[in-house]
Amino acid sequence: MVKKQFLIKYTAIISIILAIVLCIVALNTEYKTVKIQQEWYEDKSYFEGIYVMNEVVLKNGELNNKALKIQNGDVVKKDKVLYENIKSPIQGRVFLYIDGAENKYTLNNIKNITKEDILSLKDSKKNEGIKMVDNTLWYMCIVTNKDELKTLKKNKEMILEVNGEQYSCTIKDYFIKNENIFIVLSTQFDLVEFNLQRYFDGYIIKSRYYGYILPRESVVDYNGEKGVFIKKGEYVYFKPIKISHMDYKVCVTSDSTLKDNDEVVVNPKNLKDKQRIKR
């Protein structure tokens, strides 16, 4: 009996000491916070691609700049004088470079393309010349990791972001090779990047979410619920949240339990609800 009472007292003393130590640690731990505001978050996947068009090569070789009547990237009407006695056979955009891949890839043979084919055009040698493309409807083929995109449907919209500009495209076809998925797209937008080279890269906008964008590490499981700790004065309070989107970087929520300018604890490890963290 005496031994049992001693163990009970000993355990109680140890518990009190541990609680004091944890309190001291908490009061001396620097918990970082971030103020939150509702905003848009875009879930993106990186891609690389090329344009695939019916190109009319009008001249392959060195150009006399004095004889040029247009500049690279100009959109001209049919029969416009471009260079010496060369006129535009169609209405469209004029390019002053030849990369050797003109009409190599078409909508009929595009499934033969590989990622290496696309990458080979990133730094391909460009020669002087004149070619034209009908710019009323652009076709392109892009490639990304197949695990980045879960569902695709033909004739559905896809948003591409290139150099900060976003373009609405239509999915014409798609196919998988090894770890990559290739997507054939059409768009009525003129991509300025095409003026410079066939290759381009950017991001697929997979989805958009509006709400509070939280650091992924700020979201924890506490008493069986996912949520965050909000700092108010010297104390922190646990707030369970409903999650709209979560990836390895961020968590997005529009839960009304959070408010603009709330201070969310970024490093909440070992925190408890209503815990004092500052003296």
PDB file of C-alpha atoms in Angstrom:
ATOM      1  CA  MET A   1       0.000   0.000   0.000  1.00  0.00           C
ATOM      2  CA  VAL A   2       2.823   2.406   0.978  1.00  0.00           C
ATOM      3  CA  LYS A   3       4.628   1.572  -2.262  1.00  0.00           C
ATOM      4  CA  LYS A   4       1.468   2.236  -4.272  1.00  0.00           C
ATOM      5  CA  GLN A   5       0.933   5.630  -2.606  1.00  0.00           C
ATOM      6  CA  PHE A   6       4.566   6.504  -3.286  1.00  0.00           C
ATOM      7  CA  LEU A   7       4.117   5.659  -6.982  1.00  0.00           C
ATOM      8  CA  ILE A   8       0.994   7.795  -7.203  1.00  0.00           C
ATOM      9  CA  LYS A   9       2.748  10.776  -5.595  1.00  0.00           C
ATOM     10  CA  TYR A  10       5.832  10.212  -7.732  1.00  0.00           C
ATOM     11  CA  THR A  11       3.760  10.082 -10.930  1.00  0.00           C
ATOM     12  CA  ALA A  12       1.867  13.234  -9.956  1.00  0.00           C
ATOM     13  CA  ILE A  13       5.095  15.105  -9.267  1.00  0.00           C
ATOM     14  CA  ILE A  14       6.569  13.992 -12.616  1.00  0.00           C
ATOM     15  CA  SER A  15       3.395  15.099 -14.421  1.00  0.00           C
ATOM     16  CA  ILE A  16       3.524  18.535 -12.782  1.00  0.00           C
ATOM     17  CA  ILE A  17       7.208  18.917 -13.674  1.00  0.00           C
ATOM     18  CA  LEU A  18       6.542  17.908 -17.281  1.00  0.00           C
ATOM     19  CA  ALA A  19       3.646  20.349 -17.514  1.00  0.00           C
ATOM     20  CA  ILE A  20       5.869  23.141 -16.166  1.00  0.00           C
ATOM     21  CA  VAL A  21       8.644  22.236 -18.625  1.00  0.00           C
ATOM     22  CA  LEU A  22       6.217  22.174 -21.552  1.00  0.00           C
ATOM     23  CA  CYS A  23       4.816  25.517 -20.480  1.00  0.00           C
ATOM     24  CA  ILE A  24       8.300  27.011 -20.266  1.00  0.00           C
ATOM     25  CA  VAL A  25       9.188  25.576 -23.684  1.00  0.00           C
ATOM     26  CA  ALA A  26       5.984  26.948 -25.173  1.00  0.00           C
ATOM     27  CA  LEU A  27       6.599  30.374 -23.700  1.00  0.00           C
ATOM     28  CA  ASN A  28      10.107  30.410 -25.094  1.00  0.00           C
ATOM     29  CA  THR A  29       9.335  28.899 -28.483  1.00  0.00           C
ATOM     30  CA  GLU A  30       9.116  31.386 -31.306  1.00  0.00           C
ATOM     31  CA  TYR A  31       5.861  30.579 -33.069  1.00  0.00           C
ATOM     32  CA  LYS A  32       5.723  32.216 -36.477  1.00  0.00           C
ATOM     33  CA  THR A  33       2.431  33.507 -37.829  1.00  0.00           C
ATOM     34  CA  VAL A  34       1.067  34.760 -41.121  1.00  0.00           C
ATOM     35  CA  LYS A  35      -1.877  37.109 -41.646  1.00  0.00           C
ATOM     36  CA  ILE A  36      -4.453  35.730 -44.080  1.00  0.00           C
ATOM     37  CA  GLN A  37      -6.702  37.319 -46.691  1.00  0.00           C
ATOM     38  CA  GLN A  38      -9.113  35.679 -49.121  1.00  0.00           C
ATOM     39  CA  GLU A  39      -7.729  35.483 -52.676  1.00  0.00           C
ATOM     40  CA  TRP A  40      -7.581  33.266 -55.747  1.00  0.00           C
ATOM     41  CA  TYR A  41      -5.299  30.234 -55.873  1.00  0.00           C
ATOM     42  CA  GLU A  42      -4.512  28.399 -59.093  1.00  0.00           C
ATOM     43  CA  ASP A  43      -3.438  24.772 -59.160  1.00  0.00           C
ATOM     44  CA  LYS A  44      -0.883  24.558 -61.994  1.00  0.00           C
ATOM     45  CA  SER A  45       1.171  21.983 -63.889  1.00  0.00           C
ATOM     46  CA  TYR A  46       4.257  22.814 -65.924  1.00  0.00           C
ATOM     47  CA  PHE A  47       4.220  21.941 -69.637  1.00  0.00           C
ATOM     48  CA  GLU A  48       6.422  22.230 -72.698  1.00  0.00           C
ATOM     49  CA  GLY A  49       5.078  22.419 -76.237  1.00  0.00           C
ATOM     50  CA  ILE A  50       5.268  23.497 -79.868  1.00  0.00           C
ATOM     51  CA  TYR A  51       2.850  24.949 -82.374  1.00  0.00           C
ATOM     52  CA  VAL A  52       1.660  22.603 -85.129  1.00  0.00           C
ATOM     53  CA  MET A  53       0.414  24.497 -88.187  1.00  0.00           C
ATOM     54  CA  ASN A  54       0.182  24.384 -91.932  1.00  0.00           C
ATOM     55  CA  GLU A  55       3.133  26.639 -92.771  1.00  0.00           C
ATOM     56  CA  VAL A  56       3.776  28.169 -96.178  1.00  0.00           C
ATOM     57  CA  VAL A  57       7.512  28.641 -96.717  1.00  0.00           C
ATOM     58  CA  LEU A  58       8.081  31.522 -99.128  1.00  0.00           C
ATOM     59  CA  LYS A  59      11.852  31.903 -98.872  1.00  0.00           C
ATOM     60  CA  ASN A  60      14.584  29.897 -97.175  1.00  0.00           C
ATOM     61  CA  GLY A  61      17.818  31.821 -96.983  1.00  0.00           C
ATOM     62  CA  GLU A  62      19.473  35.115 -96.149  1.00  0.00           C
ATOM     63  CA  LEU A  63      17.339  38.219 -96.294  1.00  0.00           C
ATOM     64  CA  ASN A  64      18.181  41.737 -97.398  1.00  0.00           C
ATOM     65  CA  ASN A  65      16.703  43.840 -94.628  1.00  0.00           C
ATOM     66  CA  LYS A  66      16.302  46.818 -96.962  1.00  0.00           C
ATOM     67  CA  ALA A  67      14.044  44.750 -99.198  1.00  0.00           C
ATOM     68  CA  LEU A  68      11.763  43.650 -96.347  1.00  0.00           C
ATOM     69  CA  LYS A  69       8.348  45.277 -96.328  1.00  0.00           C
ATOM     70  CA  ILE A  70       7.270  43.713 -93.042  1.00  0.00           C
ATOM     71  CA  GLN A  71       8.623  42.816 -89.607  1.00  0.00           C
ATOM     72  CA  ASN A  72       8.723  39.459 -87.851  1.00  0.00           C
ATOM     73  CA  GLY A  73       5.310  38.632 -86.419  1.00  0.00           C
ATOM     74  CA  ASP A  74       3.295  41.025 -88.552  1.00  0.00           C
ATOM     75  CA  VAL A  75      -0.237  40.004 -89.501  1.00  0.00           C
ATOM     76  CA  VAL A  76      -0.893  40.814 -93.164  1.00  0.00           C
ATOM     77  CA  LYS A  77      -3.649  40.464 -95.726  1.00  0.00           C
ATOM     78  CA  LYS A  78      -3.480  38.270 -98.792  1.00  0.00           C
ATOM     79  CA  ASP A  79      -1.374  39.659-101.675  1.00  0.00           C
ATOM     80  CA  LYS A  80       0.585  41.960 -99.393  1.00  0.00           C
ATOM     81  CA  VAL A  81       4.141  42.545-100.717  1.00  0.00           C
ATOM     82  CA  LEU A  82       6.509  41.000 -98.162  1.00  0.00           C
ATOM     83  CA  TYR A  83       9.912  40.978 -99.785  1.00  0.00           C
ATOM     84  CA  GLU A  84      11.102  41.934-103.276  1.00  0.00           C
ATOM     85  CA  ASN A  85       8.559  40.180-105.547  1.00  0.00           C
ATOM     86  CA  ILE A  86       7.171  37.858-102.826  1.00  0.00           C
ATOM     87  CA  LYS A  87       3.515  38.413-101.897  1.00  0.00           C
ATOM     88  CA  SER A  88       1.519  36.804 -99.128  1.00  0.00           C
ATOM     89  CA  PRO A  89      -0.495  33.869-100.535  1.00  0.00           C
ATOM     90  CA  ILE A  90      -2.900  33.959 -97.579  1.00  0.00           C
ATOM     91  CA  GLN A  91      -3.991  36.267 -94.806  1.00  0.00           C
ATOM     92  CA  GLY A  92      -1.976  35.433 -91.733  1.00  0.00           C
ATOM     93  CA  ARG A  93       1.103  35.975 -89.608  1.00  0.00           C
ATOM     94  CA  VAL A  94       4.574  36.321 -91.120  1.00  0.00           C
ATOM     95  CA  PHE A  95       7.633  34.751 -89.508  1.00  0.00           C
ATOM     96  CA  LEU A  96      11.156  35.622 -90.551  1.00  0.00           C
ATOM     97  CA  TYR A  97      12.824  32.387 -89.508  1.00  0.00           C
ATOM     98  CA  ILE A  98      12.969  28.804 -90.709  1.00  0.00           C
ATOM     99  CA  ASP A  99      13.658  26.077 -88.144  1.00  0.00           C
ATOM    100  CA  GLY A 100      13.533  23.004 -90.362  1.00  0.00           C
ATOM    101  CA  ALA A 101      10.402  21.607 -88.708  1.00  0.00           C
ATOM    102  CA  GLU A 102       7.969  23.315 -91.058  1.00  0.00           C
ATOM    103  CA  ASN A 103       5.044  20.939 -91.707  1.00  0.00           C
ATOM    104  CA  LYS A 104       6.965  18.084 -90.067  1.00  0.00           C
ATOM    105  CA  TYR A 105       4.210  17.577 -87.507  1.00  0.00           C
ATOM    106  CA  THR A 106       0.563  17.696 -88.538  1.00  0.00           C
ATOM    107  CA  LEU A 107      -2.733  16.818 -86.893  1.00  0.00           C
ATOM    108  CA  ASN A 108      -2.611  13.550 -88.835  1.00  0.00           C
ATOM    109  CA  ASN A 109       0.814  12.386 -87.603  1.00  0.00           C
ATOM    110  CA  ILE A 110       1.086  14.172 -84.260  1.00  0.00           C
ATOM    111  CA  LYS A 111       0.777  10.912 -82.309  1.00  0.00           C
ATOM    112  CA  ASN A 112       4.251   9.992 -83.560  1.00  0.00           C
ATOM    113  CA  ILE A 113       5.801  12.837 -81.593  1.00  0.00           C
ATOM    114  CA  THR A 114       7.907  12.264 -78.455  1.00  0.00           C
ATOM    115  CA  LYS A 115       8.932  14.529 -75.619  1.00  0.00           C
ATOM    116  CA  GLU A 116      12.471  14.471 -77.012  1.00  0.00           C
ATOM    117  CA  ASP A 117      11.120  15.811 -80.334  1.00  0.00           C
ATOM    118  CA  ILE A 118       9.564  18.761 -78.528  1.00  0.00           C
ATOM    119  CA  LEU A 119      12.674  19.457 -76.436  1.00  0.00           C
ATOM    120  CA  SER A 120      14.881  19.306 -79.541  1.00  0.00           C
ATOM    121  CA  LEU A 121      13.104  22.411 -80.838  1.00  0.00           C
ATOM    122  CA  LYS A 122      13.853  24.414 -77.688  1.00  0.00           C
ATOM    123  CA  ASP A 123      17.273  25.493 -78.914  1.00  0.00           C
ATOM    124  CA  SER A 124      16.971  24.487 -82.552  1.00  0.00           C
ATOM    125  CA  LYS A 125      18.995  26.396 -85.114  1.00  0.00           C
ATOM    126  CA  LYS A 126      17.003  29.056 -86.916  1.00  0.00           C
ATOM    127  CA  ASN A 127      17.856  30.304 -90.373  1.00  0.00           C
ATOM    128  CA  GLU A 128      16.664  33.435 -92.067  1.00  0.00           C
ATOM    129  CA  GLY A 129      13.653  33.052 -94.297  1.00  0.00           C
ATOM    130  CA  ILE A 130      10.024  33.930 -94.774  1.00  0.00           C
ATOM    131  CA  LYS A 131       7.030  31.776 -93.933  1.00  0.00           C
ATOM    132  CA  MET A 132       3.355  32.375 -93.269  1.00  0.00           C
ATOM    133  CA  VAL A 133       0.799  30.809 -90.976  1.00  0.00           C
ATOM    134  CA  ASP A 134      -2.963  31.258 -90.961  1.00  0.00           C
ATOM    135  CA  ASN A 135      -3.414  32.840 -87.529  1.00  0.00           C
ATOM    136  CA  THR A 136      -7.205  32.538 -87.297  1.00  0.00           C
ATOM    137  CA  LEU A 137      -6.886  29.211 -85.472  1.00  0.00           C
ATOM    138  CA  TRP A 138      -3.721  27.954 -83.805  1.00  0.00           C
ATOM    139  CA  TYR A 139      -2.889  24.330 -83.097  1.00  0.00           C
ATOM    140  CA  MET A 140      -0.290  23.196 -80.600  1.00  0.00           C
ATOM    141  CA  CYS A 141       0.935  20.066 -78.885  1.00  0.00           C
ATOM    142  CA  ILE A 142       2.024  20.216 -75.262  1.00  0.00           C
ATOM    143  CA  VAL A 143       3.467  17.573 -72.951  1.00  0.00           C
ATOM    144  CA  THR A 144       3.399  17.147 -69.177  1.00  0.00           C
ATOM    145  CA  ASN A 145       3.717  14.323 -66.653  1.00  0.00           C
ATOM    146  CA  LYS A 146       0.683  12.059 -66.914  1.00  0.00           C
ATOM    147  CA  ASP A 147       0.240  12.025 -63.113  1.00  0.00           C
ATOM    148  CA  GLU A 148      -0.350  15.797 -63.149  1.00  0.00           C
ATOM    149  CA  LEU A 149      -3.693  15.494 -64.957  1.00  0.00           C
ATOM    150  CA  LYS A 150      -6.352  13.099 -63.715  1.00  0.00           C
ATOM    151  CA  THR A 151      -9.196  13.715 -66.165  1.00  0.00           C
ATOM    152  CA  LEU A 152      -9.281  15.121 -69.697  1.00  0.00           C
ATOM    153  CA  LYS A 153     -12.152  15.368 -72.163  1.00  0.00           C
ATOM    154  CA  LYS A 154     -12.052  16.183 -75.847  1.00  0.00           C
ATOM    155  CA  ASN A 155     -13.619  19.508 -76.866  1.00  0.00           C
ATOM    156  CA  LYS A 156     -13.379  20.793 -73.287  1.00  0.00           C
ATOM    157  CA  GLU A 157     -11.652  24.039 -72.321  1.00  0.00           C
ATOM    158  CA  MET A 158      -8.132  24.181 -70.949  1.00  0.00           C
ATOM    159  CA  ILE A 159      -6.392  27.347 -69.751  1.00  0.00           C
ATOM    160  CA  LEU A 160      -2.699  27.823 -70.509  1.00  0.00           C
ATOM    161  CA  GLU A 161      -0.475  30.414 -68.868  1.00  0.00           C
ATOM    162  CA  VAL A 162       2.529  31.531 -70.922  1.00  0.00           C
ATOM    163  CA  ASN A 163       4.790  34.334 -69.681  1.00  0.00           C
ATOM    164  CA  GLY A 164       2.094  35.521 -67.297  1.00  0.00           C
ATOM    165  CA  GLU A 165      -0.634  35.691 -69.968  1.00  0.00           C
ATOM    166  CA  GLN A 166      -3.536  33.235 -69.941  1.00  0.00           C
ATOM    167  CA  TYR A 167      -5.131  31.710 -73.038  1.00  0.00           C
ATOM    168  CA  SER A 168      -8.305  29.679 -73.419  1.00  0.00           C
ATOM    169  CA  CYS A 169      -7.766  26.540 -75.530  1.00  0.00           C
ATOM    170  CA  THR A 170      -9.865  23.597 -76.670  1.00  0.00           C
ATOM    171  CA  ILE A 171      -8.692  20.011 -76.204  1.00  0.00           C
ATOM    172  CA  LYS A 172      -8.732  18.346 -79.625  1.00  0.00           C
ATOM    173  CA  ASP A 173      -7.002  15.095 -78.658  1.00  0.00           C
ATOM    174  CA  TYR A 174      -4.636  13.548 -76.112  1.00  0.00           C
ATOM    175  CA  PHE A 175      -2.485  10.447 -75.820  1.00  0.00           C
ATOM    176  CA  ILE A 176      -0.071   8.877 -73.333  1.00  0.00           C
ATOM    177  CA  LYS A 177       3.492   7.732 -73.925  1.00  0.00           C
ATOM    178  CA  ASN A 178       5.504   6.311 -71.034  1.00  0.00           C
ATOM    179  CA  GLU A 179       5.223   8.787 -68.148  1.00  0.00           C
ATOM    180  CA  ASN A 180       4.016  11.662 -70.310  1.00  0.00           C
ATOM    181  CA  ILE A 181       0.669  12.835 -71.572  1.00  0.00           C
ATOM    182  CA  PHE A 182       0.504  14.785 -74.836  1.00  0.00           C
ATOM    183  CA  ILE A 183      -2.383  17.179 -75.435  1.00  0.00           C
ATOM    184  CA  VAL A 184      -3.341  18.623 -78.824  1.00  0.00           C
ATOM    185  CA  LEU A 185      -5.019  22.002 -78.428  1.00  0.00           C
ATOM    186  CA  SER A 186      -6.543  24.708 -80.585  1.00  0.00           C
ATOM    187  CA  THR A 187      -6.999  28.372 -79.736  1.00  0.00           C
ATOM    188  CA  GLN A 188      -8.166  31.534 -81.464  1.00  0.00           C
ATOM    189  CA  PHE A 189      -5.690  33.599 -79.453  1.00  0.00           C
ATOM    190  CA  ASP A 190      -2.432  34.757 -81.009  1.00  0.00           C
ATOM    191  CA  LEU A 191       0.428  33.727 -78.740  1.00  0.00           C
ATOM    192  CA  VAL A 192       3.133  36.355 -79.035  1.00  0.00           C
ATOM    193  CA  GLU A 193       5.708  33.687 -78.110  1.00  0.00           C
ATOM    194  CA  PHE A 194       5.208  32.038 -81.504  1.00  0.00           C
ATOM    195  CA  ASN A 195       6.834  35.056 -83.141  1.00  0.00           C
ATOM    196  CA  LEU A 196      10.187  34.071 -81.679  1.00  0.00           C
ATOM    197  CA  GLN A 197      10.289  30.286 -81.912  1.00  0.00           C
ATOM    198  CA  ARG A 198       8.211  27.148 -82.313  1.00  0.00           C
ATOM    199  CA  TYR A 199       8.902  25.896 -78.761  1.00  0.00           C
ATOM    200  CA  PHE A 200       7.208  27.462 -75.746  1.00  0.00           C
ATOM    201  CA  ASP A 201       6.512  26.481 -72.150  1.00  0.00           C
ATOM    202  CA  GLY A 202       4.255  27.534 -69.318  1.00  0.00           C
ATOM    203  CA  TYR A 203       1.576  26.192 -66.994  1.00  0.00           C
ATOM    204  CA  ILE A 204      -1.728  24.387 -67.338  1.00  0.00           C
ATOM    205  CA  ILE A 205      -4.293  25.964 -64.996  1.00  0.00           C
ATOM    206  CA  LYS A 206      -5.931  22.813 -63.651  1.00  0.00           C
ATOM    207  CA  SER A 207      -8.326  24.501 -61.232  1.00  0.00           C
ATOM    208  CA  ARG A 208      -9.014  27.722 -59.359  1.00  0.00           C
ATOM    209  CA  TYR A 209     -10.043  28.154 -55.742  1.00  0.00           C
ATOM    210  CA  TYR A 210     -11.093  31.253 -53.845  1.00  0.00           C
ATOM    211  CA  GLY A 211     -10.463  31.454 -50.126  1.00  0.00           C
ATOM    212  CA  TYR A 212      -7.742  31.661 -47.506  1.00  0.00           C
ATOM    213  CA  ILE A 213      -4.428  30.296 -48.771  1.00  0.00           C
ATOM    214  CA  LEU A 214      -2.652  28.689 -45.822  1.00  0.00           C
ATOM    215  CA  PRO A 215       0.861  27.249 -45.624  1.00  0.00           C
ATOM    216  CA  ARG A 216       0.531  23.455 -45.814  1.00  0.00           C
ATOM    217  CA  GLU A 217       2.507  22.990 -42.589  1.00  0.00           C
ATOM    218  CA  SER A 218       0.080  25.209 -40.655  1.00  0.00           C
ATOM    219  CA  VAL A 219      -2.717  22.625 -41.033  1.00  0.00           C
ATOM    220  CA  VAL A 220      -2.687  19.921 -38.344  1.00  0.00           C
ATOM    221  CA  ASP A 221      -4.816  17.081 -37.011  1.00  0.00           C
ATOM    222  CA  TYR A 222      -6.049  17.982 -33.544  1.00  0.00           C
ATOM    223  CA  ASN A 223      -8.526  15.861 -31.592  1.00  0.00           C
ATOM    224  CA  GLY A 224      -9.553  14.118 -34.809  1.00  0.00           C
ATOM    225  CA  GLU A 225     -10.145  17.296 -36.803  1.00  0.00           C
ATOM    226  CA  LYS A 226      -8.069  19.165 -39.369  1.00  0.00           C
ATOM    227  CA  GLY A 227      -7.555  22.803 -38.623  1.00  0.00           C
ATOM    228  CA  VAL A 228      -5.209  25.644 -37.733  1.00  0.00           C
ATOM    229  CA  PHE A 229      -4.155  27.569 -34.651  1.00  0.00           C
ATOM    230  CA  ILE A 230      -5.050  31.244 -34.554  1.00  0.00           C
ATOM    231  CA  LYS A 231      -2.978  33.565 -32.375  1.00  0.00           C
ATOM    232  CA  LYS A 232      -4.877  36.171 -30.382  1.00  0.00           C
ATOM    233  CA  GLY A 233      -2.805  38.185 -27.970  1.00  0.00           C
ATOM    234  CA  GLU A 234      -0.757  35.828 -25.836  1.00  0.00           C
ATOM    235  CA  TYR A 235      -2.873  32.735 -26.604  1.00  0.00           C
ATOM    236  CA  VAL A 236      -3.583  30.404 -29.488  1.00  0.00           C
ATOM    237  CA  TYR A 237      -6.929  28.830 -30.341  1.00  0.00           C
ATOM    238  CA  PHE A 238      -7.594  25.809 -32.517  1.00  0.00           C
ATOM    239  CA  LYS A 239     -10.037  26.334 -35.394  1.00  0.00           C
ATOM    240  CA  PRO A 240     -11.282  23.294 -37.352  1.00  0.00           C
ATOM    241  CA  ILE A 241     -11.654  24.056 -41.066  1.00  0.00           C
ATOM    242  CA  LYS A 242     -13.252  22.580 -44.184  1.00  0.00           C
ATOM    243  CA  ILE A 243     -10.617  22.202 -46.896  1.00  0.00           C
ATOM    244  CA  SER A 244     -11.331  23.130 -50.530  1.00  0.00           C
ATOM    245  CA  HIS A 245      -7.914  22.116 -51.839  1.00  0.00           C
ATOM    246  CA  MET A 246      -4.665  20.834 -50.399  1.00  0.00           C
ATOM    247  CA  ASP A 247      -1.339  19.995 -52.028  1.00  0.00           C
ATOM    248  CA  TYR A 248       2.240  19.741 -50.826  1.00  0.00           C
ATOM    249  CA  LYS A 249       2.583  23.542 -50.629  1.00  0.00           C
ATOM    250  CA  VAL A 250      -0.721  25.079 -49.599  1.00  0.00           C
ATOM    251  CA  CYS A 251      -4.165  24.489 -48.212  1.00  0.00           C
ATOM    252  CA  VAL A 252      -7.142  26.533 -49.443  1.00  0.00           C
ATOM    253  CA  THR A 253     -10.262  27.029 -47.355  1.00  0.00           C
ATOM    254  CA  SER A 254     -13.227  29.387 -47.466  1.00  0.00           C
ATOM    255  CA  ASP A 255     -14.420  28.298 -44.028  1.00  0.00           C
ATOM    256  CA  SER A 256     -16.263  31.113 -42.249  1.00  0.00           C
ATOM    257  CA  THR A 257     -14.564  30.175 -38.982  1.00  0.00           C
ATOM    258  CA  LEU A 258     -11.578  32.164 -40.284  1.00  0.00           C
ATOM    259  CA  LYS A 259     -11.553  35.928 -40.782  1.00  0.00           C
ATOM    260  CA  ASP A 260      -9.431  38.363 -42.773  1.00  0.00           C
ATOM    261  CA  ASN A 261      -6.215  39.316 -40.959  1.00  0.00           C
ATOM    262  CA  ASP A 262      -6.356  36.303 -38.639  1.00  0.00           C
ATOM    263  CA  GLU A 263      -2.844  35.334 -37.545  1.00  0.00           C
ATOM    264  CA  VAL A 264      -2.331  31.674 -38.419  1.00  0.00           C
ATOM    265  CA  VAL A 265       0.514  29.860 -36.677  1.00  0.00           C
ATOM    266  CA  VAL A 266       2.852  28.456 -39.329  1.00  0.00           C
ATOM    267  CA  ASN A 267       4.745  26.058 -37.030  1.00  0.00           C
ATOM    268  CA  PRO A 268       2.024  24.710 -34.673  1.00  0.00           C
ATOM    269  CA  LYS A 269       3.774  21.502 -33.575  1.00  0.00           C
ATOM    270  CA  ASN A 270       2.780  20.438 -30.020  1.00  0.00           C
ATOM    271  CA  LEU A 271       0.393  23.370 -29.530  1.00  0.00           C
ATOM    272  CA  LYS A 272      -2.838  22.920 -27.619  1.00  0.00           C
ATOM    273  CA  ASP A 273      -6.104  24.839 -27.759  1.00  0.00           C
ATOM    274  CA  LYS A 274      -6.167  27.978 -25.547  1.00  0.00           C
ATOM    275  CA  GLN A 275      -2.452  27.616 -24.846  1.00  0.00           C
ATOM    276  CA  ARG A 276      -0.477  30.629 -23.740  1.00  0.00           C
ATOM    277  CA  ILE A 277       2.581  31.144 -25.919  1.00  0.00           C
ATOM    278  CA  LYS A 278       3.822  34.537 -24.721  1.00  0.00           C
ATOM    279  CA  ARG A 279       4.486  36.063 -21.348  1.00  0.00           C
TER     280      ARG A 279
END
